[in-house]
mmCIF file with all atom_site columns, C-alpha atoms and ligand atoms in Angstrom:
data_model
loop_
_atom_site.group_PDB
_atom_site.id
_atom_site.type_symbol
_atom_site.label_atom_id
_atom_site.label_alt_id
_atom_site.label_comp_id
_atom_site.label_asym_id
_atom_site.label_entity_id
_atom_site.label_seq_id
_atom_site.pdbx_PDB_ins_code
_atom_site.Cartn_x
_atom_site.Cartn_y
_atom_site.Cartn_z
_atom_site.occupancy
_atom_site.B_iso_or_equiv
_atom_site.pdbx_formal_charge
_atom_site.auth_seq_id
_atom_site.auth_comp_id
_atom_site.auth_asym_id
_atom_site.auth_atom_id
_atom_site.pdbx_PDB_model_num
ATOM   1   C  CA  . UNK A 1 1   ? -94.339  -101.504 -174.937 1.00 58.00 ? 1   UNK A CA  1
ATOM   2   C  CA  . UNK A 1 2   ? -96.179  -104.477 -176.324 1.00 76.00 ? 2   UNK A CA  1
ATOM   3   C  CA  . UNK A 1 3   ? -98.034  -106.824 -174.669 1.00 90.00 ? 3   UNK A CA  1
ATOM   4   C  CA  . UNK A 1 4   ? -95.870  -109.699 -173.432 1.00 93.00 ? 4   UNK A CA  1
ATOM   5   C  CA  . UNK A 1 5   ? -96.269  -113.777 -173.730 1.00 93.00 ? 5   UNK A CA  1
ATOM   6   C  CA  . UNK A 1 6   ? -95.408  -114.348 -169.692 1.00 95.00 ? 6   UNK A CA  1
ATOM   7   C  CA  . UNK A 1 7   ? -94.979  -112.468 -166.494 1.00 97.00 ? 7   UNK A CA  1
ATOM   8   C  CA  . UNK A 1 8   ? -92.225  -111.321 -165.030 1.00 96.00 ? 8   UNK A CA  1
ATOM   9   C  CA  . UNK A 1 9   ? -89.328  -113.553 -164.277 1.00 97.00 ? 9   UNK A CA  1
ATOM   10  C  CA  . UNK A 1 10  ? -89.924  -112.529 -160.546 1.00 97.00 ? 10  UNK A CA  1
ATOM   11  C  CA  . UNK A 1 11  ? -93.188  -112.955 -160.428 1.00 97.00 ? 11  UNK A CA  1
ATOM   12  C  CA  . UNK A 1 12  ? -93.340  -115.990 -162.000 1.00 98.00 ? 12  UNK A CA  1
ATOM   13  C  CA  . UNK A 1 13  ? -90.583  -117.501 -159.286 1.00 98.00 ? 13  UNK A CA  1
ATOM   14  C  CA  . UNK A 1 14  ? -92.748  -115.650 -156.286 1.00 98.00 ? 14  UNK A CA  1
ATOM   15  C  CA  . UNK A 1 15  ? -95.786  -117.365 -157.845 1.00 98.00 ? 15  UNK A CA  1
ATOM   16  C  CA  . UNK A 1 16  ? -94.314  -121.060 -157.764 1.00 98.00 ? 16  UNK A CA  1
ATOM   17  C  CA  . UNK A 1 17  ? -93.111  -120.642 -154.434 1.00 98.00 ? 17  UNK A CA  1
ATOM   18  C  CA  . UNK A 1 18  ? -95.985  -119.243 -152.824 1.00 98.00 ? 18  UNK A CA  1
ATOM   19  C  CA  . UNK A 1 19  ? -98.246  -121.330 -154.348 1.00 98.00 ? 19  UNK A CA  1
ATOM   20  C  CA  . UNK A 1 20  ? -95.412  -124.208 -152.469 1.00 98.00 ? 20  UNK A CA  1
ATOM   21  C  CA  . UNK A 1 21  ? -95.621  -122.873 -149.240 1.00 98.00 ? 21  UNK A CA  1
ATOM   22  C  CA  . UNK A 1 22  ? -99.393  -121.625 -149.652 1.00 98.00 ? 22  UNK A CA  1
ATOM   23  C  CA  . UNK A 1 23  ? -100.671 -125.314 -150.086 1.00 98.00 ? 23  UNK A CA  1
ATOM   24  C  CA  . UNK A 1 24  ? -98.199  -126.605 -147.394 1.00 98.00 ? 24  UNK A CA  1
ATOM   25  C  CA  . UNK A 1 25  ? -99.709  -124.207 -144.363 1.00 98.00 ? 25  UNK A CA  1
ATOM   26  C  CA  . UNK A 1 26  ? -103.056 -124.454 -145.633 1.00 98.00 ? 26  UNK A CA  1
ATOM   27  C  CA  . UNK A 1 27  ? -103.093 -128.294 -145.902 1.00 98.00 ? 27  UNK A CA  1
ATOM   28  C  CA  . UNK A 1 28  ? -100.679 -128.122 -142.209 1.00 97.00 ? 28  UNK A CA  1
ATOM   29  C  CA  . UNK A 1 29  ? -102.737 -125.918 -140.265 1.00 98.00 ? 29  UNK A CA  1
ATOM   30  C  CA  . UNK A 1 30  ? -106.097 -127.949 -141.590 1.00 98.00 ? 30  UNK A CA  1
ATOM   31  C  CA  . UNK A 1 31  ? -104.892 -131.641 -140.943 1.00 97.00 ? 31  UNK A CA  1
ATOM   32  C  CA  . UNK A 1 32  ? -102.312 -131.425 -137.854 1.00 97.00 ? 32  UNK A CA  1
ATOM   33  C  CA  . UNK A 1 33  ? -102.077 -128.080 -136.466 1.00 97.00 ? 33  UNK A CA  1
ATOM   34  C  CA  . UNK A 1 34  ? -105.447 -127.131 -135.737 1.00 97.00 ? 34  UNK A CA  1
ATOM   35  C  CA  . UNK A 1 35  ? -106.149 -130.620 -133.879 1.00 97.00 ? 35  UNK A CA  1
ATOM   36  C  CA  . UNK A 1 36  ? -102.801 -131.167 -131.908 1.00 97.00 ? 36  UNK A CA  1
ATOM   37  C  CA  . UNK A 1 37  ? -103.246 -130.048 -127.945 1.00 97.00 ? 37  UNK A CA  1
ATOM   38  C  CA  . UNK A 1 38  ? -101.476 -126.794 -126.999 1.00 96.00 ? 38  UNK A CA  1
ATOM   39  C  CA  . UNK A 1 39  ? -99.247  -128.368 -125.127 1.00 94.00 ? 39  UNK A CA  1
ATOM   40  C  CA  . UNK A 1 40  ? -95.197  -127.948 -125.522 1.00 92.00 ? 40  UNK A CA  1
ATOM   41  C  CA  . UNK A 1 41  ? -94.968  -130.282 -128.108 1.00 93.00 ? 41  UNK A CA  1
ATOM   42  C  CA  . UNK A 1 42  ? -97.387  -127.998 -130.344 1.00 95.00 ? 42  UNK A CA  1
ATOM   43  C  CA  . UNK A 1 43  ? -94.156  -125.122 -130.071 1.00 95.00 ? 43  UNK A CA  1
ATOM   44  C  CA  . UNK A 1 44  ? -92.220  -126.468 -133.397 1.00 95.00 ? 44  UNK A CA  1
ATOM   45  C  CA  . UNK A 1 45  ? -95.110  -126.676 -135.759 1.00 96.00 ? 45  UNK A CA  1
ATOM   46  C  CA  . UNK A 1 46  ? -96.483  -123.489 -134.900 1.00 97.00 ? 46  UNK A CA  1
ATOM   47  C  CA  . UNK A 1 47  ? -93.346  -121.839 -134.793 1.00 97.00 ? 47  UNK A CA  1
ATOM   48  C  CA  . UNK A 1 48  ? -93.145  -123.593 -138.795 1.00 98.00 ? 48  UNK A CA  1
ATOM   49  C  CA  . UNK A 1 49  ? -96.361  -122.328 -139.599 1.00 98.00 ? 49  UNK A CA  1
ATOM   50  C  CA  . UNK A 1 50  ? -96.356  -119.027 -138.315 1.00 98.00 ? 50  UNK A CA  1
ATOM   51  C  CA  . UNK A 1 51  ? -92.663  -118.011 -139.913 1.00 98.00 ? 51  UNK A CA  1
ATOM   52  C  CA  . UNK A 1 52  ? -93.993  -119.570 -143.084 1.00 98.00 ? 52  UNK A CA  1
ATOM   53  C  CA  . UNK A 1 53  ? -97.223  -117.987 -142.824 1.00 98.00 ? 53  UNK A CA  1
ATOM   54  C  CA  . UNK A 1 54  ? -95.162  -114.418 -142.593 1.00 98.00 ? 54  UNK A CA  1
ATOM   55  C  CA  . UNK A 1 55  ? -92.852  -115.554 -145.443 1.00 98.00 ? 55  UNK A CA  1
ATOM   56  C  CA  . UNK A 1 56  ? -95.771  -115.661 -147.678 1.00 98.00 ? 56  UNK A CA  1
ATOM   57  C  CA  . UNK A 1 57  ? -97.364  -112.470 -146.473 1.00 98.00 ? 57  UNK A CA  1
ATOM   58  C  CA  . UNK A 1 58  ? -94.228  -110.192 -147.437 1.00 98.00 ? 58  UNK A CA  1
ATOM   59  C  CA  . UNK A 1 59  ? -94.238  -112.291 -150.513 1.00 98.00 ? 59  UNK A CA  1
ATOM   60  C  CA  . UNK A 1 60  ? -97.529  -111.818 -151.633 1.00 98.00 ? 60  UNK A CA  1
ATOM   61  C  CA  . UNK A 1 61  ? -96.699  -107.627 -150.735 1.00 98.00 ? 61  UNK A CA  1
ATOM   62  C  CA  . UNK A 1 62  ? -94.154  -107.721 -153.026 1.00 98.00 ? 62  UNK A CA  1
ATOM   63  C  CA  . UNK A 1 63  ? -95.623  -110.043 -155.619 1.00 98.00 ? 63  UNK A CA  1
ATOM   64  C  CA  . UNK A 1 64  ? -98.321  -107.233 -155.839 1.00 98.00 ? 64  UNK A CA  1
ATOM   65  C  CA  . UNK A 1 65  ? -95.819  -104.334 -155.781 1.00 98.00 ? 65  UNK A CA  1
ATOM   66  C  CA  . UNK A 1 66  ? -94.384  -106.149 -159.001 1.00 98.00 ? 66  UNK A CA  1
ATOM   67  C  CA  . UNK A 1 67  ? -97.460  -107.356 -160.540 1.00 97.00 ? 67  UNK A CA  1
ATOM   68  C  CA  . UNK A 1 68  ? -98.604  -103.520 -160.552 1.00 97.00 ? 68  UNK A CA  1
ATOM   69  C  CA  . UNK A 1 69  ? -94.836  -102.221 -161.999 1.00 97.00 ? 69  UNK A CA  1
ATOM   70  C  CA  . UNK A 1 70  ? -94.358  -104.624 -164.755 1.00 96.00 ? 70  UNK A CA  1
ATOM   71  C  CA  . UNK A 1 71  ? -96.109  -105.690 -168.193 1.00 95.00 ? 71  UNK A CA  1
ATOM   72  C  CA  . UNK A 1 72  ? -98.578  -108.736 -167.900 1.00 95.00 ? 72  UNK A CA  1
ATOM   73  C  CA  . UNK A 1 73  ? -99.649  -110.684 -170.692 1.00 95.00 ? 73  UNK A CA  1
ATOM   74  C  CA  . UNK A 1 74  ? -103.178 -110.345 -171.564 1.00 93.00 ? 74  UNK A CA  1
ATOM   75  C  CA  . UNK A 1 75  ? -106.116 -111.961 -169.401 1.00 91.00 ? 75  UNK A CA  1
ATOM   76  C  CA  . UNK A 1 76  ? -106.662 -115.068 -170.527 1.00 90.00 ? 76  UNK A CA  1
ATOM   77  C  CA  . UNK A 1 77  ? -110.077 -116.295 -172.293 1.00 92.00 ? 77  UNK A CA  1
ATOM   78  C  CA  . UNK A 1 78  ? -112.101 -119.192 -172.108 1.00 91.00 ? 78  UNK A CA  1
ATOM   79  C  CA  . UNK A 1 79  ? -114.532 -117.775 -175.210 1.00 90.00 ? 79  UNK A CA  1
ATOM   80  C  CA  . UNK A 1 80  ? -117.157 -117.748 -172.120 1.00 93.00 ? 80  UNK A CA  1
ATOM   81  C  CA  . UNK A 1 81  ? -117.577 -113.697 -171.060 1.00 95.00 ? 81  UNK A CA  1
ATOM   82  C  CA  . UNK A 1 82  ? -118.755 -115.065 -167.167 1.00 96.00 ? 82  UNK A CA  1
ATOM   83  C  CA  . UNK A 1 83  ? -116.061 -117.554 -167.065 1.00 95.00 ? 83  UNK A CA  1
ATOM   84  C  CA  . UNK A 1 84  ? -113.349 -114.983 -167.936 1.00 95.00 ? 84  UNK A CA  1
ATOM   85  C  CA  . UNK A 1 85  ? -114.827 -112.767 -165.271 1.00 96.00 ? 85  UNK A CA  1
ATOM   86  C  CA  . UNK A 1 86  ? -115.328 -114.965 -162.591 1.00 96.00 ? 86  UNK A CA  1
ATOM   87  C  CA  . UNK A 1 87  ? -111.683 -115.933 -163.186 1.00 95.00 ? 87  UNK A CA  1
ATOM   88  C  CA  . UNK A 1 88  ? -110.521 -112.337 -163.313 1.00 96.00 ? 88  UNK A CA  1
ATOM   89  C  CA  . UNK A 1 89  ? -112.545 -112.104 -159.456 1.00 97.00 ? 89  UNK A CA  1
ATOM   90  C  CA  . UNK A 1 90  ? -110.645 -115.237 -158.708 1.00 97.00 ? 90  UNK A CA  1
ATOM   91  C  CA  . UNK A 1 91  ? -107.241 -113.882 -158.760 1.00 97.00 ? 91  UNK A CA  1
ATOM   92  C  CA  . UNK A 1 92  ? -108.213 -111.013 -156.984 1.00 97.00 ? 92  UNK A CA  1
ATOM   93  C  CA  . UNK A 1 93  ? -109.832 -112.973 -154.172 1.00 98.00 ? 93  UNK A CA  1
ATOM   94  C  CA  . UNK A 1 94  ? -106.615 -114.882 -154.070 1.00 98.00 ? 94  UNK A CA  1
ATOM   95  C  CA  . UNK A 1 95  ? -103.948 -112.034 -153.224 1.00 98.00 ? 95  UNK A CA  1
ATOM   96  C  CA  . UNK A 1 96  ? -106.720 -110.513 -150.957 1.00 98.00 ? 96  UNK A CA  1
ATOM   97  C  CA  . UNK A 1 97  ? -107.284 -113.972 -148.714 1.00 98.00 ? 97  UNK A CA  1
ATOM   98  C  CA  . UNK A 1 98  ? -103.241 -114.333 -148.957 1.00 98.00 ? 98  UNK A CA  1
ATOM   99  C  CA  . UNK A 1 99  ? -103.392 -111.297 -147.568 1.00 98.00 ? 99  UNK A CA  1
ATOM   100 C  CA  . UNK A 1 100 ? -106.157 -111.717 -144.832 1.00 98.00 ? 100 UNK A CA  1
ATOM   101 C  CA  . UNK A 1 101 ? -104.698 -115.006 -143.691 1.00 98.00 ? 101 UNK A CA  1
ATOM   102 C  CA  . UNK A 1 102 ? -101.517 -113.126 -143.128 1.00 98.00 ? 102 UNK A CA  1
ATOM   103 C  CA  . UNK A 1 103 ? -102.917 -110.595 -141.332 1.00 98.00 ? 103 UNK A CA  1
ATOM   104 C  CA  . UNK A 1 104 ? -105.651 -112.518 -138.975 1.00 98.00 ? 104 UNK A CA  1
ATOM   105 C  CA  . UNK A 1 105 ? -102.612 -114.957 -138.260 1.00 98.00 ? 105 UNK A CA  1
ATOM   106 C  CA  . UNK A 1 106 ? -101.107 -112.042 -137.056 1.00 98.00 ? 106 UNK A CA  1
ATOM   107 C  CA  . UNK A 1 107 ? -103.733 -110.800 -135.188 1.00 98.00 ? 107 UNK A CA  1
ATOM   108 C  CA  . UNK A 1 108 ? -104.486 -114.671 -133.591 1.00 98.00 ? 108 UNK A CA  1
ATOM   109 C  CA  . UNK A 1 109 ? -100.388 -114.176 -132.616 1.00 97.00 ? 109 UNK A CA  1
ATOM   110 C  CA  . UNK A 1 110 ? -100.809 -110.876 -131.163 1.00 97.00 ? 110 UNK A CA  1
ATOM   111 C  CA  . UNK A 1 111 ? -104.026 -111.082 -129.060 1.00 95.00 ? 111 UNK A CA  1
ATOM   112 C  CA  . UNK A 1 112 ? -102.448 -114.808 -127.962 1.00 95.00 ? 112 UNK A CA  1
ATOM   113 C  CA  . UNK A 1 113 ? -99.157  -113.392 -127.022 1.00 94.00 ? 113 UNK A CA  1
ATOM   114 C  CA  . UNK A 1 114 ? -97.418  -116.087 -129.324 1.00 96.00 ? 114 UNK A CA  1
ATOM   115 C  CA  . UNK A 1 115 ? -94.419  -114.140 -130.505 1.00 95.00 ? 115 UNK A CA  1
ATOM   116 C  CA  . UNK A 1 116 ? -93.475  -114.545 -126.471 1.00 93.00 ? 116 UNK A CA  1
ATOM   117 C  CA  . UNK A 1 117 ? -94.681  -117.590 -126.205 1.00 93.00 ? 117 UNK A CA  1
ATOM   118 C  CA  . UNK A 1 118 ? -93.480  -119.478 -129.536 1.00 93.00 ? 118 UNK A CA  1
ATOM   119 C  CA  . UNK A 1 119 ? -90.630  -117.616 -130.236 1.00 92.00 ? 119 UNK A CA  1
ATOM   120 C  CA  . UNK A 1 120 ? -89.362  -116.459 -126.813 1.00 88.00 ? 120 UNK A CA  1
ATOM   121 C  CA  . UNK A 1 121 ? -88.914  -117.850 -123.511 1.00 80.00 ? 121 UNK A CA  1
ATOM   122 C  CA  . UNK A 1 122 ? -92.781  -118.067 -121.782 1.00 72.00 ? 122 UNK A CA  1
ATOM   123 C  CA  . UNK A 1 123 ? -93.557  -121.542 -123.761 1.00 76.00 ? 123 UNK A CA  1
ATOM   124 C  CA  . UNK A 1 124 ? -96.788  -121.417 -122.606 1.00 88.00 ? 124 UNK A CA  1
ATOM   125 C  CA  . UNK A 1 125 ? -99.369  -121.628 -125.295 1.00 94.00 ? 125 UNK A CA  1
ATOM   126 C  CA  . UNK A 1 126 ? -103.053 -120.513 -124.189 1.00 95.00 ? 126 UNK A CA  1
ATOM   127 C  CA  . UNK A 1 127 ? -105.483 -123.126 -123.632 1.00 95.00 ? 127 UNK A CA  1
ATOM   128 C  CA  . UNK A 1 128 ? -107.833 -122.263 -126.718 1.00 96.00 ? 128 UNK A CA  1
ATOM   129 C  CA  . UNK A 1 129 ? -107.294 -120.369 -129.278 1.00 97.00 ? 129 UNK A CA  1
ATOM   130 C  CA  . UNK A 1 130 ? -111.086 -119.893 -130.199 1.00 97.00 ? 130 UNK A CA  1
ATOM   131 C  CA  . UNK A 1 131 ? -111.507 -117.533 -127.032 1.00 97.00 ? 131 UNK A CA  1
ATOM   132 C  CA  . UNK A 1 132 ? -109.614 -114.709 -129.838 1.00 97.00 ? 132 UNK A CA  1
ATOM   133 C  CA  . UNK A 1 133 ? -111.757 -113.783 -132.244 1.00 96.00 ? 133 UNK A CA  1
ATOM   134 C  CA  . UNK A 1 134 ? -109.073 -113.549 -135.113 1.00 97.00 ? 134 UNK A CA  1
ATOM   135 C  CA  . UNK A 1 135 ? -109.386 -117.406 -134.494 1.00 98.00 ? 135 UNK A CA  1
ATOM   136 C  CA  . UNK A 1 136 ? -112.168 -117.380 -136.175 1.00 98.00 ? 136 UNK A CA  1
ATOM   137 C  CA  . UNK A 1 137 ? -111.596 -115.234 -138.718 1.00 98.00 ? 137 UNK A CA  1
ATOM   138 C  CA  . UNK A 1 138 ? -108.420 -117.244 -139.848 1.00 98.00 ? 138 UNK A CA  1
ATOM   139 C  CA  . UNK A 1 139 ? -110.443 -121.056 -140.269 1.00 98.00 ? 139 UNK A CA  1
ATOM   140 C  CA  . UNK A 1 140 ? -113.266 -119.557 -141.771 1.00 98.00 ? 140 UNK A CA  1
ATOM   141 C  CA  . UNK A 1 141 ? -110.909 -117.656 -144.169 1.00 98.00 ? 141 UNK A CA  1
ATOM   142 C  CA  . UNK A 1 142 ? -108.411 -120.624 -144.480 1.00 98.00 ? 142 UNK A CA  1
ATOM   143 C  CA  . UNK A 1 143 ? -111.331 -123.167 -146.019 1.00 98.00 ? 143 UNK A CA  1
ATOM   144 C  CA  . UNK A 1 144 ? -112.615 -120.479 -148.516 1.00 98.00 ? 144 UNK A CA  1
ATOM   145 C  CA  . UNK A 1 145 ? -109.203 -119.946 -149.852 1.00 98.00 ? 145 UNK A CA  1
ATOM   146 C  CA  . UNK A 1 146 ? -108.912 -124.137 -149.956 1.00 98.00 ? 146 UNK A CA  1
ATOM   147 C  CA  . UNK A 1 147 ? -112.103 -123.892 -152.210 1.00 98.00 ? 147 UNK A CA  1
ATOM   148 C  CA  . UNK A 1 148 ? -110.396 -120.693 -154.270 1.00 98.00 ? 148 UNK A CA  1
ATOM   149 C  CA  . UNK A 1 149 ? -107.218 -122.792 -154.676 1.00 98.00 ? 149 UNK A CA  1
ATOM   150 C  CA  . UNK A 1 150 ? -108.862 -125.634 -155.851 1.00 98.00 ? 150 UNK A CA  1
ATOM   151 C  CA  . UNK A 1 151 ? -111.017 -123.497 -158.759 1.00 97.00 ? 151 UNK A CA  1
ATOM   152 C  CA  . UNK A 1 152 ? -107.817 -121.753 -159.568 1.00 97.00 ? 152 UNK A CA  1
ATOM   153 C  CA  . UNK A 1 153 ? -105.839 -125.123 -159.990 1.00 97.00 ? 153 UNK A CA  1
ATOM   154 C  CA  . UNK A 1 154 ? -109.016 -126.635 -161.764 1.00 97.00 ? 154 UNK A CA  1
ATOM   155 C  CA  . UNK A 1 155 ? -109.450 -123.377 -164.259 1.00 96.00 ? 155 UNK A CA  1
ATOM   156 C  CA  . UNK A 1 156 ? -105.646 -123.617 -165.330 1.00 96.00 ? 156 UNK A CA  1
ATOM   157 C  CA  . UNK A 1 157 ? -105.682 -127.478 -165.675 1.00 96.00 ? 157 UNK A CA  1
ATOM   158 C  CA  . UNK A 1 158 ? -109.152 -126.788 -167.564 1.00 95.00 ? 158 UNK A CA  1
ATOM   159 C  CA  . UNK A 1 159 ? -106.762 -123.891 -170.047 1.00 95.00 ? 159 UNK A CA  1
ATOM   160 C  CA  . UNK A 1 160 ? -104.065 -126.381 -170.339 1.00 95.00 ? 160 UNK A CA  1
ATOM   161 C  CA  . UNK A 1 161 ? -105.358 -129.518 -171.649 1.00 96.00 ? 161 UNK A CA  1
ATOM   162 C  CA  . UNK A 1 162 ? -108.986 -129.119 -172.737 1.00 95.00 ? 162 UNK A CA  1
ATOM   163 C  CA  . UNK A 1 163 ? -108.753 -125.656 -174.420 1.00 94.00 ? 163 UNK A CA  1
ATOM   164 C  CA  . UNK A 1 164 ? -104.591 -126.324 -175.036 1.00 94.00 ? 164 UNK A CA  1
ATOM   165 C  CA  . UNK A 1 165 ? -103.865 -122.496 -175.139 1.00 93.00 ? 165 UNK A CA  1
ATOM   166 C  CA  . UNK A 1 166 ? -100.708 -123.315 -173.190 1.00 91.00 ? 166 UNK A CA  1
ATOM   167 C  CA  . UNK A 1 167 ? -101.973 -120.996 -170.193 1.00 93.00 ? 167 UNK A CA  1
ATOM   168 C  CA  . UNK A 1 168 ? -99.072  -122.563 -168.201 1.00 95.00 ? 168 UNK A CA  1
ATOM   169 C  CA  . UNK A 1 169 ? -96.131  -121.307 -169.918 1.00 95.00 ? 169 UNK A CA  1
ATOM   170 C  CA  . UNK A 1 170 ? -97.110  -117.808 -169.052 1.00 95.00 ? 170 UNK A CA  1
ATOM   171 C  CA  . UNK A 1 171 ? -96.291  -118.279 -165.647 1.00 96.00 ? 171 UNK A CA  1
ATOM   172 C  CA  . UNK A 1 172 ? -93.006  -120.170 -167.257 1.00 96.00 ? 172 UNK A CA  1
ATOM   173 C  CA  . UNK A 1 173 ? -89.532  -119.192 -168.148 1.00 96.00 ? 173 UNK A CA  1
ATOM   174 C  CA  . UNK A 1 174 ? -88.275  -117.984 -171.400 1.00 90.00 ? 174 UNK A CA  1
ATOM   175 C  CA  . UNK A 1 175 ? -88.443  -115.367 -173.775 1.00 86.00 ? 175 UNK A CA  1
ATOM   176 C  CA  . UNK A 1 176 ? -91.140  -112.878 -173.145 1.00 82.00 ? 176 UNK A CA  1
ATOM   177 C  CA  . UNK A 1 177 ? -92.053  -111.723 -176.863 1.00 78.00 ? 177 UNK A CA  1
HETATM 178 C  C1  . LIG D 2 .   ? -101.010 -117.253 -145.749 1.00 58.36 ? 1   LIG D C1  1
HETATM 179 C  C2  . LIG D 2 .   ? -100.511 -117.879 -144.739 1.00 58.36 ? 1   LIG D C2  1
HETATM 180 C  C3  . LIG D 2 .   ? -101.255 -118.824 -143.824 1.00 58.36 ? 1   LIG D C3  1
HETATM 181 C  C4  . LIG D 2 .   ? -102.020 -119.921 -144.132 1.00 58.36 ? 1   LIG D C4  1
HETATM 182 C  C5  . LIG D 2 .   ? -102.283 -120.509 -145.516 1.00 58.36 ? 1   LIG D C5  1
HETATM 183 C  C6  . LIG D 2 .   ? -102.524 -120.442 -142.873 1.00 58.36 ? 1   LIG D C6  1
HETATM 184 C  C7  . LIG D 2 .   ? -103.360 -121.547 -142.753 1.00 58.36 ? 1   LIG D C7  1
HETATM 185 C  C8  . LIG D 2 .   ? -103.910 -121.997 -141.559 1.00 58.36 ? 1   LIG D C8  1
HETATM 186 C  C9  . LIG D 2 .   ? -104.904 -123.029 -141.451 1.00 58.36 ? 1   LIG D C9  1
HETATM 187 C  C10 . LIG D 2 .   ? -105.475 -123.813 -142.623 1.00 58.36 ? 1   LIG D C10 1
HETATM 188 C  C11 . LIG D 2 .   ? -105.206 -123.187 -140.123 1.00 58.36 ? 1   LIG D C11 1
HETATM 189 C  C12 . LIG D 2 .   ? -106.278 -124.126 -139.545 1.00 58.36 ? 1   LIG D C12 1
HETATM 190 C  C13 . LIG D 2 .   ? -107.576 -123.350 -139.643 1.00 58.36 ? 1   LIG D C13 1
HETATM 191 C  C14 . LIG D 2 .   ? -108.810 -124.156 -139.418 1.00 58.36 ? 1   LIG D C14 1
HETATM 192 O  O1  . LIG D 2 .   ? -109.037 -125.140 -140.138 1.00 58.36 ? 1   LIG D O1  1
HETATM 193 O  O2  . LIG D 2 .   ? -109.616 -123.768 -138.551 1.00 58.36 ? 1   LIG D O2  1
HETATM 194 C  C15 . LIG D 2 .   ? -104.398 -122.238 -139.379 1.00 58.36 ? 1   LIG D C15 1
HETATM 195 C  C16 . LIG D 2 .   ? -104.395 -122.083 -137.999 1.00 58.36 ? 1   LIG D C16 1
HETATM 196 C  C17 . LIG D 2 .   ? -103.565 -121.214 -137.311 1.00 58.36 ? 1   LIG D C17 1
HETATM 197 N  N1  . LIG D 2 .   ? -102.682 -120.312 -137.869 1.00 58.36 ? 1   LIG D N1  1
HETATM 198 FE FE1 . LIG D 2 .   ? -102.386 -119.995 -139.828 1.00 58.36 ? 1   LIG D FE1 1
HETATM 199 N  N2  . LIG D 2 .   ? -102.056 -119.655 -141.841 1.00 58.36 ? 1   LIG D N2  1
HETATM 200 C  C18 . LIG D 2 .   ? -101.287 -118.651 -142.385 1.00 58.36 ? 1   LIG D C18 1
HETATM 201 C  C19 . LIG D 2 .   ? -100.622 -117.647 -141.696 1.00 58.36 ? 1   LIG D C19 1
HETATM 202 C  C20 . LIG D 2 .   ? -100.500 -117.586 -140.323 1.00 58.36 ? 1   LIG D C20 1
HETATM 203 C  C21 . LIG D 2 .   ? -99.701  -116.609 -139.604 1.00 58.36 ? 1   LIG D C21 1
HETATM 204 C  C22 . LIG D 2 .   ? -98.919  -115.469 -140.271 1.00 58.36 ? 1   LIG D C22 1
HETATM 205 C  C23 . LIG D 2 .   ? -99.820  -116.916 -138.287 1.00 58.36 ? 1   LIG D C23 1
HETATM 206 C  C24 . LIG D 2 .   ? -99.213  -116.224 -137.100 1.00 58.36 ? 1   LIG D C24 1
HETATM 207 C  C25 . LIG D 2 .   ? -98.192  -115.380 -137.167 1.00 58.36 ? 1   LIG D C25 1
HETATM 208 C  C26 . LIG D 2 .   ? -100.720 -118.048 -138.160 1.00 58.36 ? 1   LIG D C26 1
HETATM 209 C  C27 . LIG D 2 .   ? -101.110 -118.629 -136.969 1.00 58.36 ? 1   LIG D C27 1
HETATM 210 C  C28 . LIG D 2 .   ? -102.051 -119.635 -136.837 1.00 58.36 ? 1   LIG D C28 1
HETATM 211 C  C29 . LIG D 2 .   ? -102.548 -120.131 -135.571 1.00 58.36 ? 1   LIG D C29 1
HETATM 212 C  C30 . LIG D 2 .   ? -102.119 -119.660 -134.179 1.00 58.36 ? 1   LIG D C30 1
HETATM 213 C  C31 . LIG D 2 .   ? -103.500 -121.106 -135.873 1.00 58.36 ? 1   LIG D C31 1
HETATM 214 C  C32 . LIG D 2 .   ? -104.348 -121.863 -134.858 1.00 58.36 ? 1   LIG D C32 1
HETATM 215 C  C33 . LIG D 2 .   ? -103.869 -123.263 -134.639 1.00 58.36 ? 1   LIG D C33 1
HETATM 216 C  C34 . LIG D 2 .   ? -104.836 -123.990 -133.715 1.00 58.36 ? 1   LIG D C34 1
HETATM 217 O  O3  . LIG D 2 .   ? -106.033 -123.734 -133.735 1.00 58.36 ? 1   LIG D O3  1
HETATM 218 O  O4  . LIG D 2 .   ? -104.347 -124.832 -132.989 1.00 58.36 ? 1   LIG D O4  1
HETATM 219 N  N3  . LIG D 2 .   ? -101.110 -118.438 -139.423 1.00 58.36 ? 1   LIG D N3  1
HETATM 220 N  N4  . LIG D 2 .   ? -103.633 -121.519 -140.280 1.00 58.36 ? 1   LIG D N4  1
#
């Protein structure tokens, strides 16, 4: 099979909305979340943030399970070898911290008790969420992957308009020869 022009149809749809909701719970948890008191009123947007934060875990899983069955197109080039590398480590940094957000949210949700408390009938959120070490884990992870998200957005912008390849249209709809 030769090498195709774009990804997947799939992927390309799983990448556009994860990058969405990514962006939305990063920019959420780093502006309002993280600074509203637990108090009732802090139920709703954590109960957002944590169903979107699973949404885009299983999506990531299976954005990877596809990614791994299906052609790609080439990697991309910027004619610099340590560019094209450090982009290369870039994506994979990406899925892995989509990943590790997932999973330390998770873990801040279990060691909290939050599943009761958000999305059952305690209501009772505990008085810091620092005092679980996940916590920590999950804002130091959270402002890497801001700094990751803003490299990838800056390398495809940088693909796009001052080298003009057209790097966009790969993650695009259309014919894939
Ligand atoms: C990939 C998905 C996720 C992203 C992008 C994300 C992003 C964030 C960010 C940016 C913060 C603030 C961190 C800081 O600046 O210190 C935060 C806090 C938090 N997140 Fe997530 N998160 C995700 C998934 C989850 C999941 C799956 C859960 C739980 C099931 C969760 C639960 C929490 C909790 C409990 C806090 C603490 C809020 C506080 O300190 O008041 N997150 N998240």
């Amino acid at each position: 099979m030769s090498t195709p022009k774009r990804y997947n149809p799939w992927l390309v749809t799983i990448h556009w909305l994860t990058a969405l909701l990514f962006i939305l719970n990063l920019l959420a948890g780093t502006f309002v979340l993280k600074w509203l008191p637990n108090e009732a009123a802090k139920i709703t947007p954590l109960a957002s943030h944590m169903t979107i934060g699973i949404l885009i875990l299983v999506l990531t899983l299976v954005r990877i399970f596809v990614r791994l069955t299906t052609p790609a197109p080439a990697h991309a080039t910027t004619g610099n070898a340590l560019l094209d590398k450090i982009g290369i480590l870039t994506h994979y940094l990406l899925y892995l911290g989509a990943l590790g957000l997932g999973i330390s949210g998770l873990g801040i949700a279990s060691q909290a008790g939050l599943f009761q408390s958000v999305f059952g009938a305690a209501g009772q959120l505990p008085e810091d969420f620092y005092v679980f070490p996940a916590r920590y884990g999950h804002g130091y992870l959270a402002n890497a992957l801001i700094l990751l998200v803003l490299l990838h957005i800056g390398a495809a912008l940088f693909h796009q308009f001052v080298r003009k390849d057209g790097l966009l249209s790969r993650m695009g709809y259309g014919k894939s020869q």
